XYZ file of N, CA and C in Angstrom:
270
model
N -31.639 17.860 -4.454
C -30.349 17.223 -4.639
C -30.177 16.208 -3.518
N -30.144 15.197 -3.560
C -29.571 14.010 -2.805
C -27.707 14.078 -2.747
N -27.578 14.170 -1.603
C -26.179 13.823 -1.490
C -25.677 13.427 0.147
N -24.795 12.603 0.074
C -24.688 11.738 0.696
C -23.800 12.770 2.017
N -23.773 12.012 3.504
C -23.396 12.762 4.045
C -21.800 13.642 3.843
N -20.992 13.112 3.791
C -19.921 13.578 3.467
C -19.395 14.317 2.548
N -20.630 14.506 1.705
C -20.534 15.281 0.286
C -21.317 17.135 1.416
N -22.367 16.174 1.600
C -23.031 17.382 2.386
C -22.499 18.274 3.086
N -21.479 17.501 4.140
C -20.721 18.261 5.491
C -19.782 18.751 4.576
N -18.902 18.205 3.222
C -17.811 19.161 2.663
C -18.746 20.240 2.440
N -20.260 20.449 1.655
C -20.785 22.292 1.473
C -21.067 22.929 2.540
N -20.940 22.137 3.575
C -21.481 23.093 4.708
C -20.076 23.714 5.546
N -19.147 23.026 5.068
C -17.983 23.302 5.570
C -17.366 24.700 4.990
N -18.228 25.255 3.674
C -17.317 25.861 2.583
C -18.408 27.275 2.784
N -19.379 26.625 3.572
C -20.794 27.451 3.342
C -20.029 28.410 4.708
N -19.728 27.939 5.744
C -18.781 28.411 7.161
C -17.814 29.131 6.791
N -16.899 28.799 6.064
C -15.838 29.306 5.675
C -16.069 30.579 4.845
N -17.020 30.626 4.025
C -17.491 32.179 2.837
C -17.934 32.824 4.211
N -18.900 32.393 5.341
C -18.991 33.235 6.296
C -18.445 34.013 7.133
N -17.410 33.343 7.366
C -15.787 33.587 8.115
C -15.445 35.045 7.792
N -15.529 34.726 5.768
C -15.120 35.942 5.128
C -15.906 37.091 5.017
N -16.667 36.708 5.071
C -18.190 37.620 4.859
C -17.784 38.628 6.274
N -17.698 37.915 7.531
C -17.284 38.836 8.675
C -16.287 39.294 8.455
N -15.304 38.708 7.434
C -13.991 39.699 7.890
C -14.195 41.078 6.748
N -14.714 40.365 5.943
C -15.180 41.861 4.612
C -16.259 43.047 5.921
N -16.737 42.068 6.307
C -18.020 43.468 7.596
C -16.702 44.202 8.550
N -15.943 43.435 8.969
C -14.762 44.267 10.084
C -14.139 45.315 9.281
N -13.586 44.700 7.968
C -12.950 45.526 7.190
C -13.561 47.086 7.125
N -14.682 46.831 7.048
C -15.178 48.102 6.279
C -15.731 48.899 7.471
N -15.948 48.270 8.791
C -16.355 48.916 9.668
C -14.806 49.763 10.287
N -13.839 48.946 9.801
C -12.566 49.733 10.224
C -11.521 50.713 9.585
N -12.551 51.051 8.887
C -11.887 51.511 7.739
C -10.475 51.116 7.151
N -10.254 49.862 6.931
C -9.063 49.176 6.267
C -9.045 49.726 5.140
N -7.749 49.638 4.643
C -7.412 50.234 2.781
C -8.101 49.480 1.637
N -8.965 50.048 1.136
C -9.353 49.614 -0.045
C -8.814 48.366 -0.657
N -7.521 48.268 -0.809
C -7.178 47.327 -1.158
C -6.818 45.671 -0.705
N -6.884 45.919 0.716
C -7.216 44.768 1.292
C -8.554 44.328 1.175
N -9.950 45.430 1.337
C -11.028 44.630 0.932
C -11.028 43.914 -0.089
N -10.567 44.808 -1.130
C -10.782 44.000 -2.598
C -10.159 42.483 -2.431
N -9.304 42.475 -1.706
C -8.950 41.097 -1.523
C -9.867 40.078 -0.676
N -10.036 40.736 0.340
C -11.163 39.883 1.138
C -12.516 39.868 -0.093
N -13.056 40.708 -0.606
C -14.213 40.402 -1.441
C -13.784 39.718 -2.694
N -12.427 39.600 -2.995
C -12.154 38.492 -4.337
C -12.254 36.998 -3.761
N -11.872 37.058 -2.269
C -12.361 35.496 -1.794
C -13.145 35.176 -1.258
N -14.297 35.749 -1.045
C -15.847 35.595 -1.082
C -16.556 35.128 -2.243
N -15.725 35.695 -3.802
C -16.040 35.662 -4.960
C -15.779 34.717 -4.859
N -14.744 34.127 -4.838
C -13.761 33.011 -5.315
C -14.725 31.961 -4.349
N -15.206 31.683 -3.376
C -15.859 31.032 -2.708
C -17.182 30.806 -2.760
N -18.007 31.394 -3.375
C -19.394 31.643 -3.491
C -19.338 30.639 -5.195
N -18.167 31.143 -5.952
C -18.100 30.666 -7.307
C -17.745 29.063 -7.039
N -17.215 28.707 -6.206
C -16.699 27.246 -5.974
C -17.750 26.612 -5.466
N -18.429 27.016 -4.418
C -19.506 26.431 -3.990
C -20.821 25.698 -5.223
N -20.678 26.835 -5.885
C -21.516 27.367 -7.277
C -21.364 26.073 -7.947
N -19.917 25.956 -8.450
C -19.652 24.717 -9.415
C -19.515 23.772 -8.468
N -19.628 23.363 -7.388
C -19.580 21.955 -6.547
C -21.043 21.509 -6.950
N -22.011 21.893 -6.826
C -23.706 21.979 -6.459
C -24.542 21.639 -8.037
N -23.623 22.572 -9.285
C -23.440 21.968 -10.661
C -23.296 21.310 -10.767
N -21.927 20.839 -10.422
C -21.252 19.375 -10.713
C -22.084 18.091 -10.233
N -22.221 18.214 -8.960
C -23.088 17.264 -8.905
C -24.531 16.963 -9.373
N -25.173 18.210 -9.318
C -26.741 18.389 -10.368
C -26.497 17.239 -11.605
N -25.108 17.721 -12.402
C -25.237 17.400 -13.594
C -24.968 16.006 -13.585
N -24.354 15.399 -12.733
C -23.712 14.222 -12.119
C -25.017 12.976 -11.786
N -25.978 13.600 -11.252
C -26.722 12.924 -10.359
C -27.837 13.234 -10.821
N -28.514 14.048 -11.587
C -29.829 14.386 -12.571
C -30.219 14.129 -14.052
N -28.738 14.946 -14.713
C -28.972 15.276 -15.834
C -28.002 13.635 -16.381
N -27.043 13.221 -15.904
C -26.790 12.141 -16.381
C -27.674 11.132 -17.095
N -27.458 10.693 -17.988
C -28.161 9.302 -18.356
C -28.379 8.282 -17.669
N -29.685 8.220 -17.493
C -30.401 7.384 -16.562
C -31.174 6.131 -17.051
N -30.570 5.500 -17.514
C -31.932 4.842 -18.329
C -32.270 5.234 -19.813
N -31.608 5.994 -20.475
C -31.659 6.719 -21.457
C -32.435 8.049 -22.086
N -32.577 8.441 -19.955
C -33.770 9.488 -20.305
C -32.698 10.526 -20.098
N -31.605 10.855 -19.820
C -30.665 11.927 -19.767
C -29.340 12.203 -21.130
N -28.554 13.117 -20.270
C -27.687 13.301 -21.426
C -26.490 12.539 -21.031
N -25.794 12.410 -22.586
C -24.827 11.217 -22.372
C -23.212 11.737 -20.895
N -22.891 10.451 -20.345
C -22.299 10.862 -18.877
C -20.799 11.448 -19.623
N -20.629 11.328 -20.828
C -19.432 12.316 -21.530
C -19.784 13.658 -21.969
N -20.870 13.776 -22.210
C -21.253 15.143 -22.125
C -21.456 15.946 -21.054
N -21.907 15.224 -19.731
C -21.743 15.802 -18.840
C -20.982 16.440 -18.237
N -19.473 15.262 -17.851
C -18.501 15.845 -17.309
C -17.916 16.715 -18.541
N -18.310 17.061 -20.215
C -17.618 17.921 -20.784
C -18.726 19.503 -20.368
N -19.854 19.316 -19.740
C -20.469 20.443 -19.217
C -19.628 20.978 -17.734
N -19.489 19.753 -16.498
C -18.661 20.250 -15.551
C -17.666 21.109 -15.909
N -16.660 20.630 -16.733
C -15.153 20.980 -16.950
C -15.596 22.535 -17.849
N -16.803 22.490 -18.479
C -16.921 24.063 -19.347
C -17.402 24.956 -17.848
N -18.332 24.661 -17.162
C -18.649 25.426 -16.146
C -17.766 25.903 -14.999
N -16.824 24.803 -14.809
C -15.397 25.089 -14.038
C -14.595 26.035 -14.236
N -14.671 26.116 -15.786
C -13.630 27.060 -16.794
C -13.932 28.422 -16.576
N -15.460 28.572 -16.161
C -16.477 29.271 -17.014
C -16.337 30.567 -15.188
N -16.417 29.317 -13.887
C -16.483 30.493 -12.681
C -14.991 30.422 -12.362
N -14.181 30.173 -12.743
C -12.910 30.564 -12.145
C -12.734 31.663 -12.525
């Protein structure tokens, strides 16, 4: 995947941030917090791992699978693949 810096530093920014959580899901459980706060800390790990997920899609489909010359798929089908895959990890 080619992507430009600022595209880059936003995944690496998001890649830090799931980590953040990742430690606070490890404290959690080393502290025995209530069940139900993990589930929350591990729904936004989910929720973060899934976003990352469709950023990395989006652009794949953006920057590969697009029509290139007429060797890809058409750039309306594409973004109607983004917007199904968006649908698809929320």
């Amino acid at each position: 995947m080619s992507l430009n810096g600022r595209e880059k530093m936003k995944l690496l920014q998001r890649i830090r941030k799931m980590r953040g959580q990742l430690d606070a899901v490890e404290r959690a459980l080393e502290t025995d917090t209530d069940c139900g706060d993990q589930l929350m800390l591990l729904a936004a790990v989910r929720g973060g791992v899934n976003g990352l997920m469709a950023e990395v899609l989006e652009d794949h489909l953006r920057l590969h699978l697009a029509d290139k010359d007429g060797k890809g798929i058409a750039p309306e089908l594409a973004e109607d693949l983004v917007e199904l895959v968006r649908a698809y990890l929320k």
